mmCIF file of C-alpha atoms in Angstrom:
data_model
loop_
_atom_site.group_PDB
_atom_site.id
_atom_site.type_symbol
_atom_site.label_atom_id
_atom_site.label_comp_id
_atom_site.label_asym_id
_atom_site.label_seq_id
_atom_site.Cartn_x
_atom_site.Cartn_y
_atom_site.Cartn_z
ATOM 1 C CA MET E 19 -0.980 29.058 26.178
ATOM 2 C CA ASP E 20 -0.778 33.023 26.085
ATOM 3 C CA LEU E 21 -3.192 34.163 23.492
ATOM 4 C CA GLY E 22 -2.797 37.944 24.587
ATOM 5 C CA PRO E 23 -5.465 40.346 25.746
ATOM 6 C CA ARG E 24 -9.695 39.462 25.747
ATOM 7 C CA ILE E 25 -11.280 41.014 22.529
ATOM 8 C CA ALA E 26 -15.121 41.787 22.004
ATOM 9 C CA PHE E 27 -16.365 39.797 18.791
ATOM 10 C CA PRO E 28 -16.096 42.764 16.229
ATOM 11 C CA ALA E 29 -12.313 43.152 16.732
ATOM 12 C CA LEU E 30 -12.015 39.348 16.014
ATOM 13 C CA ALA E 31 -10.278 39.040 12.444
ATOM 14 C CA GLU E 32 -10.311 36.291 9.800
ATOM 15 C CA GLY E 33 -7.423 34.128 10.076
ATOM 16 C CA THR E 34 -7.201 34.309 13.833
ATOM 17 C CA PRO E 35 -6.397 30.608 15.072
ATOM 18 C CA VAL E 36 -9.115 28.470 16.569
ATOM 19 C CA TYR E 37 -8.124 26.257 19.544
ATOM 20 C CA ASP E 38 -9.773 23.231 21.030
ATOM 21 C CA PRO E 39 -10.095 23.492 25.022
ATOM 22 C CA GLY E 40 -6.430 21.303 25.438
ATOM 23 C CA GLY E 41 -4.799 23.987 23.263
ATOM 24 C CA ARG E 42 -4.524 22.055 20.197
ATOM 25 C CA ARG E 43 -4.905 24.135 17.069
ATOM 26 C CA VAL E 44 -7.754 23.053 15.058
ATOM 27 C CA GLY E 45 -8.358 26.236 12.376
ATOM 28 C CA VAL E 46 -8.889 29.246 12.096
ATOM 29 C CA VAL E 47 -11.510 32.087 11.890
ATOM 30 C CA ASP E 48 -13.071 32.285 8.389
ATOM 31 C CA GLU E 49 -15.926 34.294 9.282
ATOM 32 C CA VAL E 50 -17.241 36.373 12.579
ATOM 33 C CA LEU E 51 -21.108 35.748 12.059
ATOM 34 C CA ILE E 52 -22.778 38.695 13.074
ATOM 35 C CA GLU E 53 -26.919 39.307 12.596
ATOM 36 C CA PRO E 54 -28.231 42.391 11.793
ATOM 37 C CA PRO E 55 -30.110 44.634 12.661
ATOM 38 C CA GLY E 56 -28.241 45.390 16.096
ATOM 39 C CA GLY E 57 -25.026 43.186 15.750
ATOM 40 C CA ILE E 58 -25.908 40.217 17.511
ATOM 41 C CA PHE E 59 -23.107 37.869 17.860
ATOM 42 C CA GLU E 60 -23.870 34.370 16.075
ATOM 43 C CA GLY E 61 -20.605 32.768 16.452
ATOM 44 C CA VAL E 62 -17.936 31.921 14.015
ATOM 45 C CA VAL E 63 -17.165 29.822 10.923
ATOM 46 C CA VAL E 64 -14.225 27.963 11.688
ATOM 47 C CA HIS E 65 -12.447 26.405 8.723
ATOM 48 C CA THR E 66 -10.417 23.491 9.756
ATOM 49 C CA LEU E 67 -6.709 22.500 9.387
ATOM 50 C CA PRO E 68 -4.902 21.136 7.649
ATOM 51 C CA LEU E 69 -6.553 21.962 4.415
ATOM 52 C CA PRO E 70 -8.510 21.761 2.303
ATOM 53 C CA GLY E 71 -10.524 21.541 5.714
ATOM 54 C CA ARG E 72 -13.878 21.900 6.359
ATOM 55 C CA HIS E 73 -16.039 24.389 7.606
ATOM 56 C CA LEU E 74 -17.788 24.700 11.313
ATOM 57 C CA HIS E 75 -20.006 26.252 13.093
ATOM 58 C CA ALA E 76 -19.080 27.684 16.655
ATOM 59 C CA PRO E 77 -22.411 29.114 18.354
ATOM 60 C CA PRO E 78 -21.426 31.731 20.979
ATOM 61 C CA ASP E 79 -22.082 28.895 23.721
ATOM 62 C CA GLN E 80 -19.423 26.736 22.346
ATOM 63 C CA ILE E 81 -16.554 29.783 22.403
ATOM 64 C CA ALA E 82 -15.020 29.620 25.855
ATOM 65 C CA GLU E 83 -12.862 33.138 25.074
ATOM 66 C CA ILE E 84 -12.198 35.490 22.294
ATOM 67 C CA HIS E 85 -8.516 36.877 22.443
ATOM 68 C CA ARG E 86 -6.046 38.986 20.202
ATOM 69 C CA GLY E 87 -4.039 35.650 19.331
ATOM 70 C CA GLY E 88 -6.923 33.043 19.085
ATOM 71 C CA VAL E 89 -10.131 31.623 19.718
ATOM 72 C CA LEU E 90 -10.814 28.969 22.655
ATOM 73 C CA LEU E 91 -13.316 26.779 22.653
ATOM 74 C CA SER E 92 -15.322 25.136 25.137
ATOM 75 C CA VAL E 93 -15.627 21.885 23.090
ATOM 76 C CA GLY E 94 -13.779 20.094 20.780
ATOM 77 C CA ALA E 95 -13.799 20.338 17.451
ATOM 78 C CA ASP E 96 -15.766 17.023 16.519
ATOM 79 C CA GLU E 97 -18.440 18.684 18.797
ATOM 80 C CA LEU E 98 -19.373 21.598 16.359
ATOM 81 C CA PRO E 99 -21.880 21.209 13.735
ATOM 82 C CA GLU E 100 -20.808 21.403 10.293
ATOM 83 C CA GLU E 101 -21.910 24.774 8.642
ATOM 84 C CA VAL E 102 -23.774 23.672 5.682
ATOM 85 C CA GLY E 103 -24.466 25.813 2.935
ATOM 86 C CA TRP E 104 -22.216 28.324 3.812
ATOM 87 C CA ARG E 105 -20.835 30.793 1.406
ATOM 88 C CA HIS E 106 -18.963 33.905 2.193
ATOM 89 C CA ARG E 107 -20.748 37.075 3.515
ATOM 90 C CA ASP E 108 -19.419 40.488 2.815
ATOM 91 C CA ARG E 109 -16.167 41.063 4.847
ATOM 92 C CA ASP E 110 -14.381 43.681 6.510
ATOM 93 C CA ARG E 111 -10.772 44.105 5.610
ATOM 94 C CA THR E 112 -9.532 43.662 9.170
ATOM 95 C CA PRO E 113 -6.180 42.670 8.850
ATOM 96 C CA SER E 114 -5.395 38.996 9.045
ATOM 97 C CA PRO E 115 -2.832 37.097 11.465
ATOM 98 C CA GLU E 116 -3.075 34.076 9.173
ATOM 99 C CA PRO E 117 -0.119 33.658 6.879
ATOM 100 C CA PRO E 118 -0.802 35.044 3.437
ATOM 101 C CA LEU E 119 -0.147 31.925 1.488
ATOM 102 C CA GLN E 120 -2.167 29.905 4.078
ATOM 103 C CA ARG E 121 -5.092 32.419 3.501
ATOM 104 C CA PHE E 122 -4.732 32.388 -0.499
ATOM 105 C CA ALA E 123 -4.623 28.706 -0.247
ATOM 106 C CA ARG E 124 -7.828 28.476 2.192
ATOM 107 C CA ARG E 125 -9.838 30.474 -0.072
ATOM 108 C CA VAL E 126 -8.831 28.944 -3.684
ATOM 109 C CA LEU E 127 -9.609 25.712 -2.148
ATOM 110 C CA ASP E 128 -12.972 27.250 -1.185
ATOM 111 C CA ARG E 129 -13.790 28.467 -4.581
ATOM 112 C CA LEU E 130 -12.474 25.269 -6.077
ATOM 113 C CA GLY E 131 -15.274 23.220 -3.307
ATOM 114 C CA GLY E 132 -18.111 25.414 -4.606
ATOM 115 C CA ARG E 133 -18.058 27.566 -1.188
ATOM 116 C CA SER E 134 -16.942 31.212 -2.859
#
């Protein structure tokens, strides 16, 4: 599986595919968690597929690699904790690799589920 070059977490875009250690796509990056001040990387919120899915937290120690074309987890999605009380924070407008219709559907389902 070629996910392209490795990148640093600030360049990771919403909608980037997330894969388990076996290479199976388990979801997309819904948000990159950065703790201010200082920009400490706290992991990512993974929106699982198929939609409507659920939100899981992938902390840094459970992320094996970050590439332009995807995030590779070091554990299976079933080992990630559920992201409880999660709500979108302020986002940058980095272009998403996720298809626009899928991104729209994911966001609508989040709103309907009370996860604005």
